[in-house]
PDB file of C-alpha atoms in Angstrom:
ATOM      1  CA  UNK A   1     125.750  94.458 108.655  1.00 48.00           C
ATOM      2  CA  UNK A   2     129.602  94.579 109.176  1.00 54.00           C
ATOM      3  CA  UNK A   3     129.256  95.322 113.147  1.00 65.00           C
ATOM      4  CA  UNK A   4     127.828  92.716 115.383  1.00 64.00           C
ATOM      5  CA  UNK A   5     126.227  95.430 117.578  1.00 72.00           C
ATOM      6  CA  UNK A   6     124.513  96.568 115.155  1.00 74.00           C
ATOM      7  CA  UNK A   7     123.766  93.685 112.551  1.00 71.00           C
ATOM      8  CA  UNK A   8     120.594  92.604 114.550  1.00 73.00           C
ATOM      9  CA  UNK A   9     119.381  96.339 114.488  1.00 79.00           C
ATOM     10  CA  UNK A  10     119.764  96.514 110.194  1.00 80.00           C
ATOM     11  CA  UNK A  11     117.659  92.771 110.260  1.00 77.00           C
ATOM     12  CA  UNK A  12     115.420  93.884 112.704  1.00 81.00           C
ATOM     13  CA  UNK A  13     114.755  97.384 110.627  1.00 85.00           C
ATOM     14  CA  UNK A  14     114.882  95.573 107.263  1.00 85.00           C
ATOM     15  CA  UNK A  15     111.893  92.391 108.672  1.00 83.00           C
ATOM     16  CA  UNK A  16     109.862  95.591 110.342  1.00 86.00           C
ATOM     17  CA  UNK A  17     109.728  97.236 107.119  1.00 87.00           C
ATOM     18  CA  UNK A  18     109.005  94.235 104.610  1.00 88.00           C
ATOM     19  CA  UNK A  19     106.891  92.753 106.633  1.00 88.00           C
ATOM     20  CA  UNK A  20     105.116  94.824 109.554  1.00 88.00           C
ATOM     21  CA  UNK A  21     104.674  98.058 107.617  1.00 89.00           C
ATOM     22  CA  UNK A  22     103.332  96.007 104.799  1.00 90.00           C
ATOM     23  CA  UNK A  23     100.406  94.075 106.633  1.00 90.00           C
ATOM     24  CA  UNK A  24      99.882  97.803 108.487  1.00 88.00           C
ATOM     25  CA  UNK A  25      99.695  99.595 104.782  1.00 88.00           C
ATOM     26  CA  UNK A  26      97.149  97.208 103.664  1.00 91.00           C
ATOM     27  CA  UNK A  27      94.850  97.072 106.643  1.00 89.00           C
ATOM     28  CA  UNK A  28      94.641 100.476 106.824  1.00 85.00           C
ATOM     29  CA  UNK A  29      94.477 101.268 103.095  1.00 87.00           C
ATOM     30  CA  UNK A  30      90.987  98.961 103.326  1.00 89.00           C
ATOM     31  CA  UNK A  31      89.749 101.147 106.045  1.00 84.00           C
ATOM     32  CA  UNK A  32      90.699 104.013 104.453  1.00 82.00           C
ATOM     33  CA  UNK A  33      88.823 103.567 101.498  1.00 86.00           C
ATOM     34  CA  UNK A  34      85.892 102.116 103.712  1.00 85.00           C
ATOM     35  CA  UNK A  35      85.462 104.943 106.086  1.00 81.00           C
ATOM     36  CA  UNK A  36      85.908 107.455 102.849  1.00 79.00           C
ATOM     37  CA  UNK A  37      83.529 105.801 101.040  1.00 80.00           C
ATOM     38  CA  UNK A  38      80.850 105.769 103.686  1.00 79.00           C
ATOM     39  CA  UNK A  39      81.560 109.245 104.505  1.00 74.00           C
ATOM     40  CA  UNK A  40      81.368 109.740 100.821  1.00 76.00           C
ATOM     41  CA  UNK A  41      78.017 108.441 100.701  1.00 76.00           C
ATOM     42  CA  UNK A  42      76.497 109.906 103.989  1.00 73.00           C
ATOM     43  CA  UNK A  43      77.732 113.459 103.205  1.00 66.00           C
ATOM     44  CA  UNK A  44      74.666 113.258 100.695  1.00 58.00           C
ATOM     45  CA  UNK A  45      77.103 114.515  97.902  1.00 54.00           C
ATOM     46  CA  UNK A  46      74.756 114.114  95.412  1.00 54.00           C
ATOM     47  CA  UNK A  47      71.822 117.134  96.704  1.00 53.00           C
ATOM     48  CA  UNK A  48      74.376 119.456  98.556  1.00 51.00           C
ATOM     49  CA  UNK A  49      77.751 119.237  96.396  1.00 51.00           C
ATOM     50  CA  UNK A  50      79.469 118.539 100.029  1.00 49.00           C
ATOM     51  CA  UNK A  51      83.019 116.985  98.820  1.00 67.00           C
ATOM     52  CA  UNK A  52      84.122 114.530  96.179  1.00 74.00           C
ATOM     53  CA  UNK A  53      85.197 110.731  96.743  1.00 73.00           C
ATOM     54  CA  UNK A  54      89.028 111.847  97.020  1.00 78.00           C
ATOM     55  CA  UNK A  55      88.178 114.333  99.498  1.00 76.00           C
ATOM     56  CA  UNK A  56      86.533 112.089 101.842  1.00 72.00           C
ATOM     57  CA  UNK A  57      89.965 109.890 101.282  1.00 76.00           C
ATOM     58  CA  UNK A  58      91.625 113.125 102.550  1.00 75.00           C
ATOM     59  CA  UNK A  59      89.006 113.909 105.851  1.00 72.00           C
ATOM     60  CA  UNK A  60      89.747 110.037 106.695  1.00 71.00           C
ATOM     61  CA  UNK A  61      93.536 110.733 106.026  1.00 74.00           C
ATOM     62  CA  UNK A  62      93.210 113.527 108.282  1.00 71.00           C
ATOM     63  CA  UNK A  63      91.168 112.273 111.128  1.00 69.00           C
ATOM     64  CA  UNK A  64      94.260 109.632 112.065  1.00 69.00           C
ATOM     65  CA  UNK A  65      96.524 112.853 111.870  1.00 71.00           C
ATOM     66  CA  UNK A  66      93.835 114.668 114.201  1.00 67.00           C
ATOM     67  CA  UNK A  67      94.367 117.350 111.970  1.00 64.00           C
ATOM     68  CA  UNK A  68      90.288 117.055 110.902  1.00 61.00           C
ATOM     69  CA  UNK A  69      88.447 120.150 109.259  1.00 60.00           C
ATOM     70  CA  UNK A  70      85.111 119.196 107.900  1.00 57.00           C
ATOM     71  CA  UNK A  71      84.742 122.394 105.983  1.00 58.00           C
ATOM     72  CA  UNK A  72      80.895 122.395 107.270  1.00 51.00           C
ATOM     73  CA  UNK A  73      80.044 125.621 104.589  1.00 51.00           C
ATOM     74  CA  UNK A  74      76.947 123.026 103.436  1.00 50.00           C
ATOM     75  CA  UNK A  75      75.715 122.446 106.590  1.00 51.00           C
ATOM     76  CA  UNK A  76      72.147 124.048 106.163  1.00 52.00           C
ATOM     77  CA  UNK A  77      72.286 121.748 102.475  1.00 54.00           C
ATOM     78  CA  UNK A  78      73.136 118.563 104.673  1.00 56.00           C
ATOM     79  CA  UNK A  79      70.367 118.467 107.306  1.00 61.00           C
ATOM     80  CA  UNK A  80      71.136 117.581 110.822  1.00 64.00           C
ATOM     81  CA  UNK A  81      71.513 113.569 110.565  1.00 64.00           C
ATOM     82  CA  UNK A  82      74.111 113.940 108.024  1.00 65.00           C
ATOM     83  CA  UNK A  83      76.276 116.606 109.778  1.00 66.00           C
ATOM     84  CA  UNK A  84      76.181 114.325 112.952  1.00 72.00           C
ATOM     85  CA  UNK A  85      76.778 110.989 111.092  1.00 73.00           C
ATOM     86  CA  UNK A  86      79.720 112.629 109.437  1.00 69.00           C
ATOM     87  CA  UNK A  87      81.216 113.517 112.592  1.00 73.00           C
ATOM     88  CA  UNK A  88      80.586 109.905 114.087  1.00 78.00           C
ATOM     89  CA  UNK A  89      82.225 108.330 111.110  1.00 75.00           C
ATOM     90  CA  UNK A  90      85.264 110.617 111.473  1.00 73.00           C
ATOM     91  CA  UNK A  91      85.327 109.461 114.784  1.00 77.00           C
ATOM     92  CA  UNK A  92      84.982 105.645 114.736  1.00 79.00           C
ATOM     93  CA  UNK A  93      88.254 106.327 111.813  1.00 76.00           C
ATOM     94  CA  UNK A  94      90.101 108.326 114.418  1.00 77.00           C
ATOM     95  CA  UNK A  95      89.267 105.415 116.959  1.00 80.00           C
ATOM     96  CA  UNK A  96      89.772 102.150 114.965  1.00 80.00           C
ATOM     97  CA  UNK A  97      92.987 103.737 112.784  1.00 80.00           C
ATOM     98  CA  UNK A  98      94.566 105.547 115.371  1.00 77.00           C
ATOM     99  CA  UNK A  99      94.317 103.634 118.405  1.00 82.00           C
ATOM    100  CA  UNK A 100      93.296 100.063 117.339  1.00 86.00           C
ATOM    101  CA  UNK A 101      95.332  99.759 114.135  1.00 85.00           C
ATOM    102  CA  UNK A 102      98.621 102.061 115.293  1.00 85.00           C
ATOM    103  CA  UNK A 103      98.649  99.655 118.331  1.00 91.00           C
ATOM    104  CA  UNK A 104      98.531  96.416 116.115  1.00 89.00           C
ATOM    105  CA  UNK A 105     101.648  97.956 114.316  1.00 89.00           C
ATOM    106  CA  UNK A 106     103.105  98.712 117.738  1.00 92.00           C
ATOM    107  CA  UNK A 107     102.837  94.975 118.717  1.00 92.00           C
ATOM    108  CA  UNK A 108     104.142  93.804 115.722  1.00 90.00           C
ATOM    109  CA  UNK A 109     107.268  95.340 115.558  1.00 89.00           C
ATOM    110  CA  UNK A 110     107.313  93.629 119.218  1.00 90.00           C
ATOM    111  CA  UNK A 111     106.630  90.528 118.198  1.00 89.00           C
ATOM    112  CA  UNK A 112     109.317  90.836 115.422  1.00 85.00           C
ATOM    113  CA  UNK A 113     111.481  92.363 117.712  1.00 85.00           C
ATOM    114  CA  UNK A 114     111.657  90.082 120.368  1.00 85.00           C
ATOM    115  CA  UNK A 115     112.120  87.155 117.164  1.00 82.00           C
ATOM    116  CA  UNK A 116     115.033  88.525 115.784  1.00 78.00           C
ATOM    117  CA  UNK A 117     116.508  89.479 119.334  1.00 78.00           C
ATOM    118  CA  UNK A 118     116.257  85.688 120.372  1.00 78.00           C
ATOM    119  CA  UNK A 119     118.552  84.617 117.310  1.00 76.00           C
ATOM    120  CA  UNK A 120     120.019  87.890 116.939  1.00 71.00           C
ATOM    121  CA  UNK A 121     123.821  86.693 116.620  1.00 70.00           C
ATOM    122  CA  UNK A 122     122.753  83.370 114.848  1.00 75.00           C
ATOM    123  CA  UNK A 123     120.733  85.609 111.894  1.00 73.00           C
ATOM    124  CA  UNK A 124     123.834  88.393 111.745  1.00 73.00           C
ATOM    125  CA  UNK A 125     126.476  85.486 111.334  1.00 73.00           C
ATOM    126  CA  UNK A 126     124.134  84.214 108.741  1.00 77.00           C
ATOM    127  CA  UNK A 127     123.940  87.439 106.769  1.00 76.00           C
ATOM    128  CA  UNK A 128     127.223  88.215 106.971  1.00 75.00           C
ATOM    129  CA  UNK A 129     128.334  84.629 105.390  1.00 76.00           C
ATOM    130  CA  UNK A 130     126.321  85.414 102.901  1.00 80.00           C
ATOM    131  CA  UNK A 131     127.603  88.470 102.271  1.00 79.00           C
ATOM    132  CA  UNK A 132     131.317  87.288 102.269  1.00 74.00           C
ATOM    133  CA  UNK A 133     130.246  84.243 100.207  1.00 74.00           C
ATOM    134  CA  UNK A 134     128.478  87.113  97.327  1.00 78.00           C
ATOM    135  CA  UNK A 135     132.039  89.101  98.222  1.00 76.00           C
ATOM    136  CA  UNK A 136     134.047  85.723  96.936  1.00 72.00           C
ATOM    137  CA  UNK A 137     132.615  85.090  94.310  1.00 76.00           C
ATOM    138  CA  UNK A 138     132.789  88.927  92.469  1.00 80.00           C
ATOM    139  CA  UNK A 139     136.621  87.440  93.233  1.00 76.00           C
ATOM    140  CA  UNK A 140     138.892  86.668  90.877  1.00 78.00           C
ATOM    141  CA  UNK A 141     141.454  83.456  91.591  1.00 75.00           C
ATOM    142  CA  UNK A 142     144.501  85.712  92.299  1.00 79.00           C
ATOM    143  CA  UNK A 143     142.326  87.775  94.960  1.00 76.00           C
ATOM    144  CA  UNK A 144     141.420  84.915  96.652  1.00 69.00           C
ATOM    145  CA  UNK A 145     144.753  83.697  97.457  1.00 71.00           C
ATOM    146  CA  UNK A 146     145.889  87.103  98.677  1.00 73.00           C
ATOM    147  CA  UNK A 147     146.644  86.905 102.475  1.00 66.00           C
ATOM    148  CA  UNK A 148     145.216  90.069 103.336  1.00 67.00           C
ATOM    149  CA  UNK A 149     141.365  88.206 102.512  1.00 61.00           C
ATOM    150  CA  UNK A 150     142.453  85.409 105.010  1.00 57.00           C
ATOM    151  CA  UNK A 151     141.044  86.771 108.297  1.00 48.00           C
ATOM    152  CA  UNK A 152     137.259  86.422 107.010  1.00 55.00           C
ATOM    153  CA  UNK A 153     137.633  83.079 105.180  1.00 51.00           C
ATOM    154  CA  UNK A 154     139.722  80.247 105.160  1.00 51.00           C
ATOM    155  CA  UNK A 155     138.993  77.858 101.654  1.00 55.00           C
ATOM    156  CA  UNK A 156     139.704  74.160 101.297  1.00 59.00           C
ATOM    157  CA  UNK A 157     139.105  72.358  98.241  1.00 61.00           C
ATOM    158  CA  UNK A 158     136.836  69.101  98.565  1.00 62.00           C
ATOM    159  CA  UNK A 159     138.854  65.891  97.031  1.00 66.00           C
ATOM    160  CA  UNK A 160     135.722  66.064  94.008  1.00 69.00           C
ATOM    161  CA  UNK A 161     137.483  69.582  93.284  1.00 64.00           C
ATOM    162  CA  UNK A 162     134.501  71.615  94.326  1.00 65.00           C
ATOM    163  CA  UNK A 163     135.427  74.267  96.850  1.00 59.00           C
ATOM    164  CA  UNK A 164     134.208  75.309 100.049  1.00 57.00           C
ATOM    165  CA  UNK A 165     134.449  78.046 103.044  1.00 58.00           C
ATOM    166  CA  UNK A 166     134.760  78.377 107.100  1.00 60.00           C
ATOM    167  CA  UNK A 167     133.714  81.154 108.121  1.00 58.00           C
ATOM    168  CA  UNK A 168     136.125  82.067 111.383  1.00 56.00           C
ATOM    169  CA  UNK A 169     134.698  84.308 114.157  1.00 54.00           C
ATOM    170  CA  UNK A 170     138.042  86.666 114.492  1.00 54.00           C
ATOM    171  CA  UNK A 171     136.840  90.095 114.233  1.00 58.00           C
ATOM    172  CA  UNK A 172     140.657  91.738 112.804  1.00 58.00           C
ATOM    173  CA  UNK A 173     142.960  90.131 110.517  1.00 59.00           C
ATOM    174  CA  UNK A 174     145.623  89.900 113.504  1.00 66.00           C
ATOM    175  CA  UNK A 175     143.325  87.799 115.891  1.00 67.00           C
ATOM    176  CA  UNK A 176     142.828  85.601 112.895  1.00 63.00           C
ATOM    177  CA  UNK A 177     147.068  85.336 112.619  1.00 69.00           C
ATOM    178  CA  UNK A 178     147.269  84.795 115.813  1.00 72.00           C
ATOM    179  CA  UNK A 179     144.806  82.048 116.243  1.00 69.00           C
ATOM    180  CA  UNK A 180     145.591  81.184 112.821  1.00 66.00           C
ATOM    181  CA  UNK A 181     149.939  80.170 113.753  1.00 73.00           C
ATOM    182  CA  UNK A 182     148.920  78.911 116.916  1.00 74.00           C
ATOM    183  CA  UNK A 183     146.659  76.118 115.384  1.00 69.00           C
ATOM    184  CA  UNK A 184     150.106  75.626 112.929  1.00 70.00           C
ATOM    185  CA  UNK A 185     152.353  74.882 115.695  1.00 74.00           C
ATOM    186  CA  UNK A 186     150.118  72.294 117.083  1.00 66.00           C
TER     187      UNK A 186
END
């Protein structure tokens, strides 16, 4: 968060992952487990022995990875409506996960993207007040008045004794000198 470059990149990262990823996981974690469970039940499992529950999971798994093998060994078990509707439900997965749902993801990240962007410097100067606020108070009184914390923070005492910061924008701690005696000599 410490460079401003880069502080919109961390937020950006950080809202993708809490947030995006999230709604992604559990959209496709419902089709997951309703595309195995109809496969489950079409392979006929219970007359041929085809696959268990968890390995319909791992077919559906597979099918977004296009890395499907059916393991047809029970085909002559399964009859010929079963082999084909298995294949047709590994498809419509491969369809609706891969291309439907990866594309959802891909425009939300864009969406979130193009939010943070917007108020990119706003949101970093907001973070990293916060973080120099947490900073100040892990600080003990002597610390504080140490000069070499000055460039980041400047701290006034209200007339009710309760204290408060302003942030400056210097980047260094001799911008912040240098702005900081020419605002003394006026």
């Amino acid at each position: 968060m410490g460079f401003p470059e880069y502080g919109h990149f961390v937020l950006m990262l950080m809202q993708m992952l809490q947030q995006d990823m999230r709604k992604f996981f559990a959209i496709y974690v419902i089709f997951l487990f309703g595309f195995s469970h109809l496969l489950y039940i079409s392979s006929d499992q219970q007359n041929s022995g085809y696959f268990s529950f968890l390995d319909a999971m791992r077919v559906g798994f597979q099918a977004v990875l296009q890395q499907v093998d059916l393991n047809m060994e029970n085909e002559k078990q399964l009859g010929p409506w079963s082999v084909n509707l298995v294949l047709v439900i590994v498809l419509c997965n491969f369809f609706l996960v891969s291309l439907v749902l990866v594309n959802l993801l891909i425009a939300m990240m864009s969406s979130t993207y193009e939010d943070i962007n917007q108020g990119a410097k706003r949101q970093w100067n907001l973070v990293r007040a916060r973080i120099i606020t947490n900073i100040d108070k892990e600080m003990s009184e002597k610390e504080r008045k140490n000069k070499q914390h000055m460039y980041w923070e400047w701290e006034d005492v209200h007339k009710d004794g309760e204290r408060f910061m302003t942030f400056t924008t210097s980047e260094n701690l001799e911008s912040y000198l240098a702005e900081r005696s020419q605002e003394l000599e006026e």
